[in-house]
Structures are given as C-alpha cells and as structure tokens.
Tab-separated table of N, CA and C in Angstrom:
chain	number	residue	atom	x	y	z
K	1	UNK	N	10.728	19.896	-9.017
K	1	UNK	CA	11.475	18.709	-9.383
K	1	UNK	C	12.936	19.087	-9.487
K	2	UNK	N	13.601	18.265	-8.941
K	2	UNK	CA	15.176	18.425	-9.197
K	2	UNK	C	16.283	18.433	-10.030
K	3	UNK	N	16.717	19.299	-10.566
K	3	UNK	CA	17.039	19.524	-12.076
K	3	UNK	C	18.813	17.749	-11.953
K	4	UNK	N	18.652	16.878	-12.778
K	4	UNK	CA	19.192	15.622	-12.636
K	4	UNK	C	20.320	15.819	-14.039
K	5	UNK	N	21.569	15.361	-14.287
K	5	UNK	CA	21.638	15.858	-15.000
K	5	UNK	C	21.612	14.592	-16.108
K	6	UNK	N	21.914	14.616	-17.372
K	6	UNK	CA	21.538	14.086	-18.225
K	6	UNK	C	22.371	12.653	-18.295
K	7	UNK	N	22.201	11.355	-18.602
K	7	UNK	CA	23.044	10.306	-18.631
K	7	UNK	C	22.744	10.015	-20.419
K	8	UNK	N	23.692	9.521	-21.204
K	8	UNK	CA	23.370	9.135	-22.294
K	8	UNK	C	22.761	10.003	-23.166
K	9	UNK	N	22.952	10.992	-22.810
K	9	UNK	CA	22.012	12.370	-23.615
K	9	UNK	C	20.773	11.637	-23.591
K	10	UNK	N	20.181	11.099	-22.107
K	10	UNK	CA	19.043	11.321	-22.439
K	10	UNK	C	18.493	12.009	-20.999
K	11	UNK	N	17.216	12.733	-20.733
K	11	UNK	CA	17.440	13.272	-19.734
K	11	UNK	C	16.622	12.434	-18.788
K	12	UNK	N	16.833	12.538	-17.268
K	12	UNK	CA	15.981	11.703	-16.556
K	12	UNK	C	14.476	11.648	-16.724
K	13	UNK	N	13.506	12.791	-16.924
K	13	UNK	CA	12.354	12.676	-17.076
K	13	UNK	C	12.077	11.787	-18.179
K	14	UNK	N	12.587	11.412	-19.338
K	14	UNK	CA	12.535	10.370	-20.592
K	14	UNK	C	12.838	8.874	-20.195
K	15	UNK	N	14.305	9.178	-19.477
K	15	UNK	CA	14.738	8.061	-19.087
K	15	UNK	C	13.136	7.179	-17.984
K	16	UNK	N	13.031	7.280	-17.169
K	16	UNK	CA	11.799	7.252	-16.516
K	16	UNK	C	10.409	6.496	-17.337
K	17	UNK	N	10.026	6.941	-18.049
K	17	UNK	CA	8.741	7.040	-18.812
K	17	UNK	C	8.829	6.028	-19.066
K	18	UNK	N	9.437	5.018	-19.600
K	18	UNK	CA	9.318	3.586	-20.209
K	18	UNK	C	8.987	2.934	-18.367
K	19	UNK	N	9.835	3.252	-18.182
K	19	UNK	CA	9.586	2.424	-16.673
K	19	UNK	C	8.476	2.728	-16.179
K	20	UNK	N	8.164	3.918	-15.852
K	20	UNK	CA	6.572	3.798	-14.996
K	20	UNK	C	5.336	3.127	-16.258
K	21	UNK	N	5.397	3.550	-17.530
K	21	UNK	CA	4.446	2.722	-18.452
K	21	UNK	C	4.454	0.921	-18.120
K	22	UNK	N	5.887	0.708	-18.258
K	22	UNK	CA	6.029	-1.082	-17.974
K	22	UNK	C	5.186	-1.535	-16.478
K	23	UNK	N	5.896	-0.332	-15.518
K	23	UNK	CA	4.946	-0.928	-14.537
K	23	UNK	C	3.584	-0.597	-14.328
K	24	UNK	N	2.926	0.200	-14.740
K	24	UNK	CA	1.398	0.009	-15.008
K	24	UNK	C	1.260	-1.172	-15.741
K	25	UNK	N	1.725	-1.508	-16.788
K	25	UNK	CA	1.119	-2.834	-17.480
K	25	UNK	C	1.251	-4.038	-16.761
K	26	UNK	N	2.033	-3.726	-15.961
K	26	UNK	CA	2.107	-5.582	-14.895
K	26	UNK	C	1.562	-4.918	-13.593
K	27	UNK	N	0.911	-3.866	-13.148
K	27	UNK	CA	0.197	-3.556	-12.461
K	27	UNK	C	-1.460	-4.272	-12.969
K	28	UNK	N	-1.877	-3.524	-14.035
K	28	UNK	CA	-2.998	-4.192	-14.774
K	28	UNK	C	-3.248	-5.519	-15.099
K	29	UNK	N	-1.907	-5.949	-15.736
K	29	UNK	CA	-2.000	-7.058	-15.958
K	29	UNK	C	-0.875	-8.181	-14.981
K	30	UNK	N	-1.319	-8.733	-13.968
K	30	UNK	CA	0.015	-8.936	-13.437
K	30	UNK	C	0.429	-10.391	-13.519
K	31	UNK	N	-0.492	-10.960	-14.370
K	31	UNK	CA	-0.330	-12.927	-14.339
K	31	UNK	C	0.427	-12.402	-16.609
K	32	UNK	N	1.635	-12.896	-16.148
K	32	UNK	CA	2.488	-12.719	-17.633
K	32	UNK	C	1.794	-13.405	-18.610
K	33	UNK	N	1.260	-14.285	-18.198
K	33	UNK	CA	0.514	-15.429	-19.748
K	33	UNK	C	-0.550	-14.908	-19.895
K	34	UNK	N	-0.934	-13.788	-18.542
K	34	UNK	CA	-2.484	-13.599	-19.344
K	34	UNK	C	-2.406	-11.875	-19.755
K	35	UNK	N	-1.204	-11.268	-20.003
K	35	UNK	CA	-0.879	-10.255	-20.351
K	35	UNK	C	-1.273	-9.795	-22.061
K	36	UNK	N	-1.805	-8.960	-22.124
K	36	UNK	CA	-2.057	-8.781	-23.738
K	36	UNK	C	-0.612	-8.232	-23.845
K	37	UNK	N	-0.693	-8.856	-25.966
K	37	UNK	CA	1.061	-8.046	-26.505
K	37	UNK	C	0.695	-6.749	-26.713
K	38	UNK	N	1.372	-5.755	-27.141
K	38	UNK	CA	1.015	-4.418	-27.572
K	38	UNK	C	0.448	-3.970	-28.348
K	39	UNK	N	0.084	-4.948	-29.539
K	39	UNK	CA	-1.380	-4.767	-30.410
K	39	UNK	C	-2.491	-4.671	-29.706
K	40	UNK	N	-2.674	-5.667	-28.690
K	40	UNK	CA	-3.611	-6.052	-28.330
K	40	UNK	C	-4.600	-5.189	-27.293
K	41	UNK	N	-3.301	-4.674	-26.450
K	41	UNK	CA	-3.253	-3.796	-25.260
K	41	UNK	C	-3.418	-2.169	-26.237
K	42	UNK	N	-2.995	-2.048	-27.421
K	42	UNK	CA	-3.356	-0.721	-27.912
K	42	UNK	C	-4.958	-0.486	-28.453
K	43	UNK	N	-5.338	-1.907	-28.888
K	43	UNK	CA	-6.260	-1.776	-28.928
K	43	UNK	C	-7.547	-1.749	-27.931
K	44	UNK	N	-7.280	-1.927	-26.734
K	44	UNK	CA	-8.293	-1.560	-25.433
K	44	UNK	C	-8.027	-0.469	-25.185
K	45	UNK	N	-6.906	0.166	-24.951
K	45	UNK	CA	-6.737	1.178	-24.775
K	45	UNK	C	-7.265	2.371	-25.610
K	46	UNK	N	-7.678	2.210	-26.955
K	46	UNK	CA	-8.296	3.035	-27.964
K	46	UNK	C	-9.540	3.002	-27.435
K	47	UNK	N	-10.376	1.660	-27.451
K	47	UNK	CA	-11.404	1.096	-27.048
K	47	UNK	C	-12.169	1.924	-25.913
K	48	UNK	N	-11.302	2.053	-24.884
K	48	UNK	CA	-11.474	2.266	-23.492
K	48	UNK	C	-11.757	3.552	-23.794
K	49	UNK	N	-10.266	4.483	-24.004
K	49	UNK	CA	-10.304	6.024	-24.248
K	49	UNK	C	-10.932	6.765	-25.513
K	50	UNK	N	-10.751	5.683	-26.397
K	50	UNK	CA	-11.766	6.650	-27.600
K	50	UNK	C	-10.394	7.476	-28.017
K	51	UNK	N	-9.319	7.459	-27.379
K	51	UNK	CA	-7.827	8.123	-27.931
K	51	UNK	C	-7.082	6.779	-28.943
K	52	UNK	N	-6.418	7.238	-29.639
K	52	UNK	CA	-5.384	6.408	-30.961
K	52	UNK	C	-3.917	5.964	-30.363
K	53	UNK	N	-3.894	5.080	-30.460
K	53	UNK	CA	-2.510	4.825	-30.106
K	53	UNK	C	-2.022	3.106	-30.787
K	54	UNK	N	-0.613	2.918	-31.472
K	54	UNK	CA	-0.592	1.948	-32.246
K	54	UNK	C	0.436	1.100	-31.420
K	55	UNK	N	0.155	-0.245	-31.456
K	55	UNK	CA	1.186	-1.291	-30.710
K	55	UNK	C	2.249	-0.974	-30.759
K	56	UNK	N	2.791	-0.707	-32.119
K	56	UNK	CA	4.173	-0.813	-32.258
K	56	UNK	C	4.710	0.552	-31.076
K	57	UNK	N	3.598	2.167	-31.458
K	57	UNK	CA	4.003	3.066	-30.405
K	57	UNK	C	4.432	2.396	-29.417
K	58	UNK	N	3.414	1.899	-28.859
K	58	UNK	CA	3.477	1.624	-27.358
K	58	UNK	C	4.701	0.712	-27.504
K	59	UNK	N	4.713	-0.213	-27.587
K	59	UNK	CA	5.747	-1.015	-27.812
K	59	UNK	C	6.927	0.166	-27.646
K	60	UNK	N	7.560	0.927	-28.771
K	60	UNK	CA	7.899	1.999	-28.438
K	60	UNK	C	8.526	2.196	-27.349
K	61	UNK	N	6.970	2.731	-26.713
K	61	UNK	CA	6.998	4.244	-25.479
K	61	UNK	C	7.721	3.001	-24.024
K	62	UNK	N	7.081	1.901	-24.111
K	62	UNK	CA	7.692	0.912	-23.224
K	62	UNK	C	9.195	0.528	-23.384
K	63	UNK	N	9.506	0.403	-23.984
K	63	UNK	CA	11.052	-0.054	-24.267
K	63	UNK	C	11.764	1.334	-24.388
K	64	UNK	N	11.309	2.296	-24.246
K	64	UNK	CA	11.929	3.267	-24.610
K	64	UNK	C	13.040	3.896	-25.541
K	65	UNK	N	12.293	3.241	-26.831
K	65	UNK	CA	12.684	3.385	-28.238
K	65	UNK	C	12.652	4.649	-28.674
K	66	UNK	N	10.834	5.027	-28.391
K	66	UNK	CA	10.525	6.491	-28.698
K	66	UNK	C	10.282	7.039	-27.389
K	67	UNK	N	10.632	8.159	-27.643
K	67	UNK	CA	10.627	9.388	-25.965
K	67	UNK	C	9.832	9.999	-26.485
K	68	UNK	N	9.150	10.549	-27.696
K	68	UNK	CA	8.349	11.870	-28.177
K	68	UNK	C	7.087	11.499	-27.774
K	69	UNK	N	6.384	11.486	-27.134
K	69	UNK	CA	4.852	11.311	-26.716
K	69	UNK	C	4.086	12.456	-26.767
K	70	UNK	N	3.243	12.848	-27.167
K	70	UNK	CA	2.235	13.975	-27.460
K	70	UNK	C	1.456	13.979	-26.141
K	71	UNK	N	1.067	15.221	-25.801
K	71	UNK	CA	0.640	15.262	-24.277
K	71	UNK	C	-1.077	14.941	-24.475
K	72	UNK	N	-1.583	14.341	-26.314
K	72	UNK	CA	-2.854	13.535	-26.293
K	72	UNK	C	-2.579	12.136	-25.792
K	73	UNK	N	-1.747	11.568	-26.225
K	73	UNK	CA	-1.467	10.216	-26.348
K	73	UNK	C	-0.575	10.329	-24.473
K	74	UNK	N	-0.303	11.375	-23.777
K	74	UNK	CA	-0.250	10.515	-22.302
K	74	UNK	C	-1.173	11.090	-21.838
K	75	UNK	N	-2.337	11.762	-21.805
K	75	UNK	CA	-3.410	11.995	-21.513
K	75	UNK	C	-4.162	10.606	-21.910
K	76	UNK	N	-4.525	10.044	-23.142
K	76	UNK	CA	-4.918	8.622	-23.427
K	76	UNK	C	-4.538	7.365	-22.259
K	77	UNK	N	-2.867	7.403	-22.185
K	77	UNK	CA	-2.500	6.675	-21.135
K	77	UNK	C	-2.902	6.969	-19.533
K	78	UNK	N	-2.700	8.358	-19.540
K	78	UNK	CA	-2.957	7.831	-18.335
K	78	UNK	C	-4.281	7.934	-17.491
K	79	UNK	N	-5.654	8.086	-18.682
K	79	UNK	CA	-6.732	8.253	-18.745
K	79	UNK	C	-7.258	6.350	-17.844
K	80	UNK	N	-6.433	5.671	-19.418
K	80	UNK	CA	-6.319	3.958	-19.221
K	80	UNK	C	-6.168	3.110	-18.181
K	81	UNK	N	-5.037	4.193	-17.834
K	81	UNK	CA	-4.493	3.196	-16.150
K	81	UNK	C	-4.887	3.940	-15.449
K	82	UNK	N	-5.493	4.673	-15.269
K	82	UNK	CA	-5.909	5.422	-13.530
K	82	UNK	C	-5.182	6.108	-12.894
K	83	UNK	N	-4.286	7.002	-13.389
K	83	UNK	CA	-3.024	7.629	-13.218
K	83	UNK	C	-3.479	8.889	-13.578
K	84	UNK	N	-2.976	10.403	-13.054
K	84	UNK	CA	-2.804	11.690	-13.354
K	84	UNK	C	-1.534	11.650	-14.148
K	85	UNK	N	-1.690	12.167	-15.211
K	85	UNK	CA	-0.752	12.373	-16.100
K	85	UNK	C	0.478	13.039	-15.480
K	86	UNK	N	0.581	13.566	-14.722
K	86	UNK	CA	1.553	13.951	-13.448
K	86	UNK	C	2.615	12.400	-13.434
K	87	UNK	N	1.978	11.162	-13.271
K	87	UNK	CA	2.369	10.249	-13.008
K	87	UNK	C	4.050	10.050	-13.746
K	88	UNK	N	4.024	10.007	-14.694
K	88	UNK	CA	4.930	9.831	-15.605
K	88	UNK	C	5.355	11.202	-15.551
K	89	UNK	N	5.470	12.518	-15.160
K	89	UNK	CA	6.076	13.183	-15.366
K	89	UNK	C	6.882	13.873	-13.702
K	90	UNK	N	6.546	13.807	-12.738
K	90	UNK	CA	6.575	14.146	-11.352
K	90	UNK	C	7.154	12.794	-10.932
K	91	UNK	N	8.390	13.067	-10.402
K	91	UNK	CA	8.944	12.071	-9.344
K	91	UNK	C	7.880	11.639	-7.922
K	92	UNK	N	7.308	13.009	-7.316
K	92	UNK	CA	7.108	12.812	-6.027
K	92	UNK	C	5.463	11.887	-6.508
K	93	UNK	N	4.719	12.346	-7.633
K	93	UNK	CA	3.415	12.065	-7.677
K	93	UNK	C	3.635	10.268	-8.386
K	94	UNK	N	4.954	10.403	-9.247
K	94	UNK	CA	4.983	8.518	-9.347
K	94	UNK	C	5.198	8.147	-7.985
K	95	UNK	N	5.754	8.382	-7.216
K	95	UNK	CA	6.204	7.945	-5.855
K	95	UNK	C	5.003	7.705	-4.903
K	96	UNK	N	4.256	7.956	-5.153
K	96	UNK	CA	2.477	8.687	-4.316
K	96	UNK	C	1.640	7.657	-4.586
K	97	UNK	N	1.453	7.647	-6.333
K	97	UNK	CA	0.796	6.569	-6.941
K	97	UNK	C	1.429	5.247	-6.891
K	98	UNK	N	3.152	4.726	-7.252
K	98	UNK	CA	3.108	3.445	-6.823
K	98	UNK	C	2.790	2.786	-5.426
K	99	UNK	N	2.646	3.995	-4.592
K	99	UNK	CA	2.492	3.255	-3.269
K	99	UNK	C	1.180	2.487	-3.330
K	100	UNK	N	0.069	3.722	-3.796
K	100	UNK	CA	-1.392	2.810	-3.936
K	100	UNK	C	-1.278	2.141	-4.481
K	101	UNK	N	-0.527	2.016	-5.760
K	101	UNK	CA	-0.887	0.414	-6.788
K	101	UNK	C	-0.367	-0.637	-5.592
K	102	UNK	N	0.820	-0.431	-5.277
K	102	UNK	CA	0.727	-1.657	-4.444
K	102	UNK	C	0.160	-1.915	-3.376
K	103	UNK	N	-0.514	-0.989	-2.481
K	103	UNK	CA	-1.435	-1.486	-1.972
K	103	UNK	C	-2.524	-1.955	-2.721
K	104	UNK	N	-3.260	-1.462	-3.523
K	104	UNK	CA	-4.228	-2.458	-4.273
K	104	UNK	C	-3.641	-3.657	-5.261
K	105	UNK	N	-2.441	-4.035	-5.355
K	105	UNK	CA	-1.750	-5.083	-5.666
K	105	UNK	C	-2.081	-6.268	-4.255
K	106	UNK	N	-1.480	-5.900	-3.419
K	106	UNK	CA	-1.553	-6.549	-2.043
K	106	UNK	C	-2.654	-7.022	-2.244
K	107	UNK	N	-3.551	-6.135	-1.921
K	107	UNK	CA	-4.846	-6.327	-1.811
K	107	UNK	C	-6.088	-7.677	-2.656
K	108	UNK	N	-5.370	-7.588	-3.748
K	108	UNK	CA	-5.920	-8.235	-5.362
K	108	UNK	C	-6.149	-9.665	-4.151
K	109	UNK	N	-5.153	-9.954	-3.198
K	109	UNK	CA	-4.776	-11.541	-2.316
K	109	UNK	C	-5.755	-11.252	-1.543
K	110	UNK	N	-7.024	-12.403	-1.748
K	110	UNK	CA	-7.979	-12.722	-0.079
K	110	UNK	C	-7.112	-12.942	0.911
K	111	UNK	N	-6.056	-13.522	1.213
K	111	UNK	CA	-6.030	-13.901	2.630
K	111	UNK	C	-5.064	-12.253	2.849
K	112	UNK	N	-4.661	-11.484	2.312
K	112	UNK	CA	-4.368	-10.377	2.893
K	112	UNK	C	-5.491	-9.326	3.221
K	113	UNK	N	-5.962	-9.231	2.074
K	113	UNK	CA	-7.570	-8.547	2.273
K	113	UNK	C	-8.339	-9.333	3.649
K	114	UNK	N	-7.906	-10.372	4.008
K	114	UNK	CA	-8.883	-10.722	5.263
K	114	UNK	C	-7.842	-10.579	6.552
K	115	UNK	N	-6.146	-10.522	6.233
K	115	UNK	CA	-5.602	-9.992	7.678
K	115	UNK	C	-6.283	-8.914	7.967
K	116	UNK	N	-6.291	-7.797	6.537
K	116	UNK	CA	-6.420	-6.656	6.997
K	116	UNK	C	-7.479	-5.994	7.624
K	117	UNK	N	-8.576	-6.707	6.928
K	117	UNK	CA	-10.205	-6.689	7.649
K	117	UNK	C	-10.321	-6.824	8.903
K	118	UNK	N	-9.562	-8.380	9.222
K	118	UNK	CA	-9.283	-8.646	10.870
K	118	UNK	C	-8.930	-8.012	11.573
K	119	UNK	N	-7.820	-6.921	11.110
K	119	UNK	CA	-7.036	-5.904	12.017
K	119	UNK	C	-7.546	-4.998	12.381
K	120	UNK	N	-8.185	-4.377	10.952
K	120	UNK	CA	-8.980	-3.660	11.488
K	120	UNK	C	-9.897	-3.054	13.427
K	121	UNK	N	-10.144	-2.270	13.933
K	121	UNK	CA	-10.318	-2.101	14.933
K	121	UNK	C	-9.173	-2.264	16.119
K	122	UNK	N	-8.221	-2.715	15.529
K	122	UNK	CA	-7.787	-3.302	17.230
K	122	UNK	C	-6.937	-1.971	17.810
K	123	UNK	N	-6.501	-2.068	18.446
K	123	UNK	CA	-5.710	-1.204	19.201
K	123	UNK	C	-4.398	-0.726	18.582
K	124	UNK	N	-3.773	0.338	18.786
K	124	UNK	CA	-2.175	1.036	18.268
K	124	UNK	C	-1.533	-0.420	18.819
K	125	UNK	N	-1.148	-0.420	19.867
K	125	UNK	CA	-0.589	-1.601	20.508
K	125	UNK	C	-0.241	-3.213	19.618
K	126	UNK	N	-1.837	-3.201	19.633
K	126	UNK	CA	-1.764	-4.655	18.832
K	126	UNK	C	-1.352	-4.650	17.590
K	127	UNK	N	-1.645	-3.424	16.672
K	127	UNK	CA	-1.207	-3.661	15.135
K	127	UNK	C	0.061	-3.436	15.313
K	128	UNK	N	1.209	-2.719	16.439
K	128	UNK	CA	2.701	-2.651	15.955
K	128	UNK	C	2.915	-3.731	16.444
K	129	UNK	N	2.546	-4.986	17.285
K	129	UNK	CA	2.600	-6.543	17.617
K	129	UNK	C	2.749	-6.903	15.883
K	130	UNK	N	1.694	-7.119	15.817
K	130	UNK	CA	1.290	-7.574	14.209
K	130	UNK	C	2.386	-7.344	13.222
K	131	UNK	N	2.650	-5.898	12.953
K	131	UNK	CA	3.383	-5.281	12.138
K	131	UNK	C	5.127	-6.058	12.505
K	132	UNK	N	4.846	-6.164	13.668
K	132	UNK	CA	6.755	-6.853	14.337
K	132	UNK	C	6.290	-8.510	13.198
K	133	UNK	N	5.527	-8.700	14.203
K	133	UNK	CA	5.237	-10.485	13.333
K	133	UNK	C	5.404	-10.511	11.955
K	134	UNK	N	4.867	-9.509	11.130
K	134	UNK	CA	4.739	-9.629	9.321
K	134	UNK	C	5.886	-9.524	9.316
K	135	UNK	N	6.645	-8.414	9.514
K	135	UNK	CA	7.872	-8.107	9.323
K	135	UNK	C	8.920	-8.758	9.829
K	136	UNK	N	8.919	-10.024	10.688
K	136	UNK	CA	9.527	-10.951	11.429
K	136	UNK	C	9.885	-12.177	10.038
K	137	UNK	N	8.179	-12.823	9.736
K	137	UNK	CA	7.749	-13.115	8.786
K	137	UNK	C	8.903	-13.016	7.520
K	138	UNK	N	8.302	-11.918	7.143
K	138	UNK	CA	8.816	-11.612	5.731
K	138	UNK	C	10.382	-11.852	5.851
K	139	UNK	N	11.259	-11.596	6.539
K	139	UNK	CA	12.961	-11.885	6.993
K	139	UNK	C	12.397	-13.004	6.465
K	140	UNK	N	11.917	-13.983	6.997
K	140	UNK	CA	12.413	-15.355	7.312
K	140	UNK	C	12.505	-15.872	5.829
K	141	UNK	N	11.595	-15.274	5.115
K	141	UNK	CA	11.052	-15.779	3.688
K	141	UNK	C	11.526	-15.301	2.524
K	142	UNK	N	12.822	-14.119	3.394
K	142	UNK	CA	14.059	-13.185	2.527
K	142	UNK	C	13.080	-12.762	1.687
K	143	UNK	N	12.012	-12.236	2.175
K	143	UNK	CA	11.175	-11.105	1.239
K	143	UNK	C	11.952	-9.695	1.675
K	144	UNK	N	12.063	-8.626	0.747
K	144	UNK	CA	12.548	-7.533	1.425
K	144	UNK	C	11.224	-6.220	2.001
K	145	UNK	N	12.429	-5.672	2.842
K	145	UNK	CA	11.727	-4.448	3.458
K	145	UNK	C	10.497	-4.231	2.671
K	146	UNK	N	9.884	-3.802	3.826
K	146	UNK	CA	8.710	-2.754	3.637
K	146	UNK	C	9.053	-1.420	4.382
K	147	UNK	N	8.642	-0.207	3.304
K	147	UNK	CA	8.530	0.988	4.181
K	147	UNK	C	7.821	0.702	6.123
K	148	UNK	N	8.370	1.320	6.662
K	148	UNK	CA	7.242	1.107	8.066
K	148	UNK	C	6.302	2.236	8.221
K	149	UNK	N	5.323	1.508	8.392
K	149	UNK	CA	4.098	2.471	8.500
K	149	UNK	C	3.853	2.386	10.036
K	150	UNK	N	3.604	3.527	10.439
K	150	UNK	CA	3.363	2.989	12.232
K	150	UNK	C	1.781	3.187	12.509
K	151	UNK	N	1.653	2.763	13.408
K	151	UNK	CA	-0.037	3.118	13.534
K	151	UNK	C	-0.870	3.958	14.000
K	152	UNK	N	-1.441	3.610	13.239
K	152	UNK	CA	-2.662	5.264	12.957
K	152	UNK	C	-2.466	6.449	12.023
K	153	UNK	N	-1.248	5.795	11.320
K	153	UNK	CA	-1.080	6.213	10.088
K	153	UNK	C	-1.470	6.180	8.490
K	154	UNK	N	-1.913	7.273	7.958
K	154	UNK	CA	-2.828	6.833	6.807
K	154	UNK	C	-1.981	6.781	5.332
K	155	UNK	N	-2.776	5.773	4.692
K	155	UNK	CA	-1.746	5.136	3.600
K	155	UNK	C	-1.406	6.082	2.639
K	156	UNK	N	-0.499	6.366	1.847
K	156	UNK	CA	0.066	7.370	1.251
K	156	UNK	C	0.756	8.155	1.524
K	157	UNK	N	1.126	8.116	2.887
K	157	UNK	CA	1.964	9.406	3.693
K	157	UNK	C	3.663	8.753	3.534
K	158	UNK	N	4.670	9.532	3.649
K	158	UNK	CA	5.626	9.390	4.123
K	158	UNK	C	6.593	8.474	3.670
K	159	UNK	N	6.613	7.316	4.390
K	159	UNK	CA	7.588	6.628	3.492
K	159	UNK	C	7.543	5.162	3.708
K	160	UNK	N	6.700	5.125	2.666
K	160	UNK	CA	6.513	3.705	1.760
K	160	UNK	C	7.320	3.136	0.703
K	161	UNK	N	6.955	2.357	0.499
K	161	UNK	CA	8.269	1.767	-0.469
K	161	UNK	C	7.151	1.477	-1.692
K	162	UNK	N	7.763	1.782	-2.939
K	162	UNK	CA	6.869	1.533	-4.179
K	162	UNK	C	7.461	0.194	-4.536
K	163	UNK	N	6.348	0.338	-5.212
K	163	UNK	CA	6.376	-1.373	-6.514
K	163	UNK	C	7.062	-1.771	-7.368
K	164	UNK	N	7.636	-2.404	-7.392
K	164	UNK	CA	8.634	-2.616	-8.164
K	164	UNK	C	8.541	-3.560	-9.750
C-alpha cells in the first residue's frame, strides 16, 4: 500500500473506513426508507455474528467520529457484510470488492439479470455490438462511464469502476 500522507492529522487508512462501512450499508440496504437506524442495524449485526457492537459505535465508525476499531469489532463487520476484513483496510482489495458489490447491485434488477442471461452465449463480436449500444444508451440518459470490460473478460479483473 502506498504510504499517503496525512490530511487533517488524520491518516488516509482512517480517513477511508467510514466510507467503505457507509457503503456496505446502502449496499445491504439500498431502498433508504427501508434502511435500519444504527440501533437497529447493531443489533442484527450482534444477532448475525454473535460479536457486540453498539449503535451509537457504529453510528460512530460511519460518520467517522471514532477511528479506534478493535480488530474484534472489524472482524464482526466484516464477518456481517461479506467482506475480508482486508476490505476496509487495503485500497486494492476495497477496489476488488466494490466492483462485485456492484455487480451484484446491478444484478438485484430482473430486466438486467435477463439482458445478461440473454447474452450470454453469443459471440465476442456481438457482445462488443451490445456493449457499444449500453454504452451509447447510458450517454443519452447522462448516466456516467462504466469501466470497459471487453469480451471474454472475467469480472473482477482490471479496470472497473466501483460503486459509489
């Protein structure tokens, strides 16, 4: 990892940590009204892991109030969300993992889950057709970039664009 240097006396690996926690929680939870508050969410999370952790912490560790996290309590976390505790601490391995969340974000949508089914099989040819069209698409609808994946390329490689 690349030694960054400190902004605000705080150092980048801290700085960080609130952010990848926030976005697991709207990863998990991604409809806002049906989001648990941080009581609520600490308490599944105990539930789930059988590890302790109190709203207000979390609350906390999200806003990045408190930086001190005990390597039980991100072992707990990232037991919760499906994450290697690496996650929150490794640039390249958050970078790795948001790509999958958002592909299984994408995914959460039937009618994308059924382009992609459809596509499935066809030829190099036809999916960079396809890939021109989405990406034609998406301009029009001032959605931004997507990493380009070219074809016959497998997901996680190279350079994808994470979730934001």
């Amino acid at each position: 990892m690349d030694a960054e240097p400190a902004r605000d006396g705080v150092r980048p690996l801290l700085r960080k940590f609130d952010q990848r926690l926030t976005e697991l929680i709207h990863v998990v939870y991604p409809d806002e009204q049906q989001r648990p508050g941080y009581a609520r969410l600490a308490r599944e999370i105990s539930a789930v892991t059988d590890g302790s952790i109190s709203g207000t912490y979390l609350w906390e560790l999200a806003t990045g109030k408190k930086r001190n996290i005990t390597l039980e309590q991100l072992d707990v976390l990232a037991y919760f969300f499906g994450v290697p505790p690496e996650y929150f601490l490794n640039e390249e391995v958050s970078r790795r993992v948001n790509a999958q969340l958002a592909l299984a974000t994408a995914l959460r949508d039937a009618k994308v889950r059924s382009l992609a089914m459809r596509a499935s099989g066809l030829s190099a040819a036809s999916l960079d057709s396809l890939l021109t069209i989405v990406n034609e698409t998406r301009k029009a609808h001032n959605l931004p970039e997507v990493g380009h994946q070219g074809a016959g390329t497998d997901a996680g490689t190279d350079e994808e664009t994470t979730a934001t």
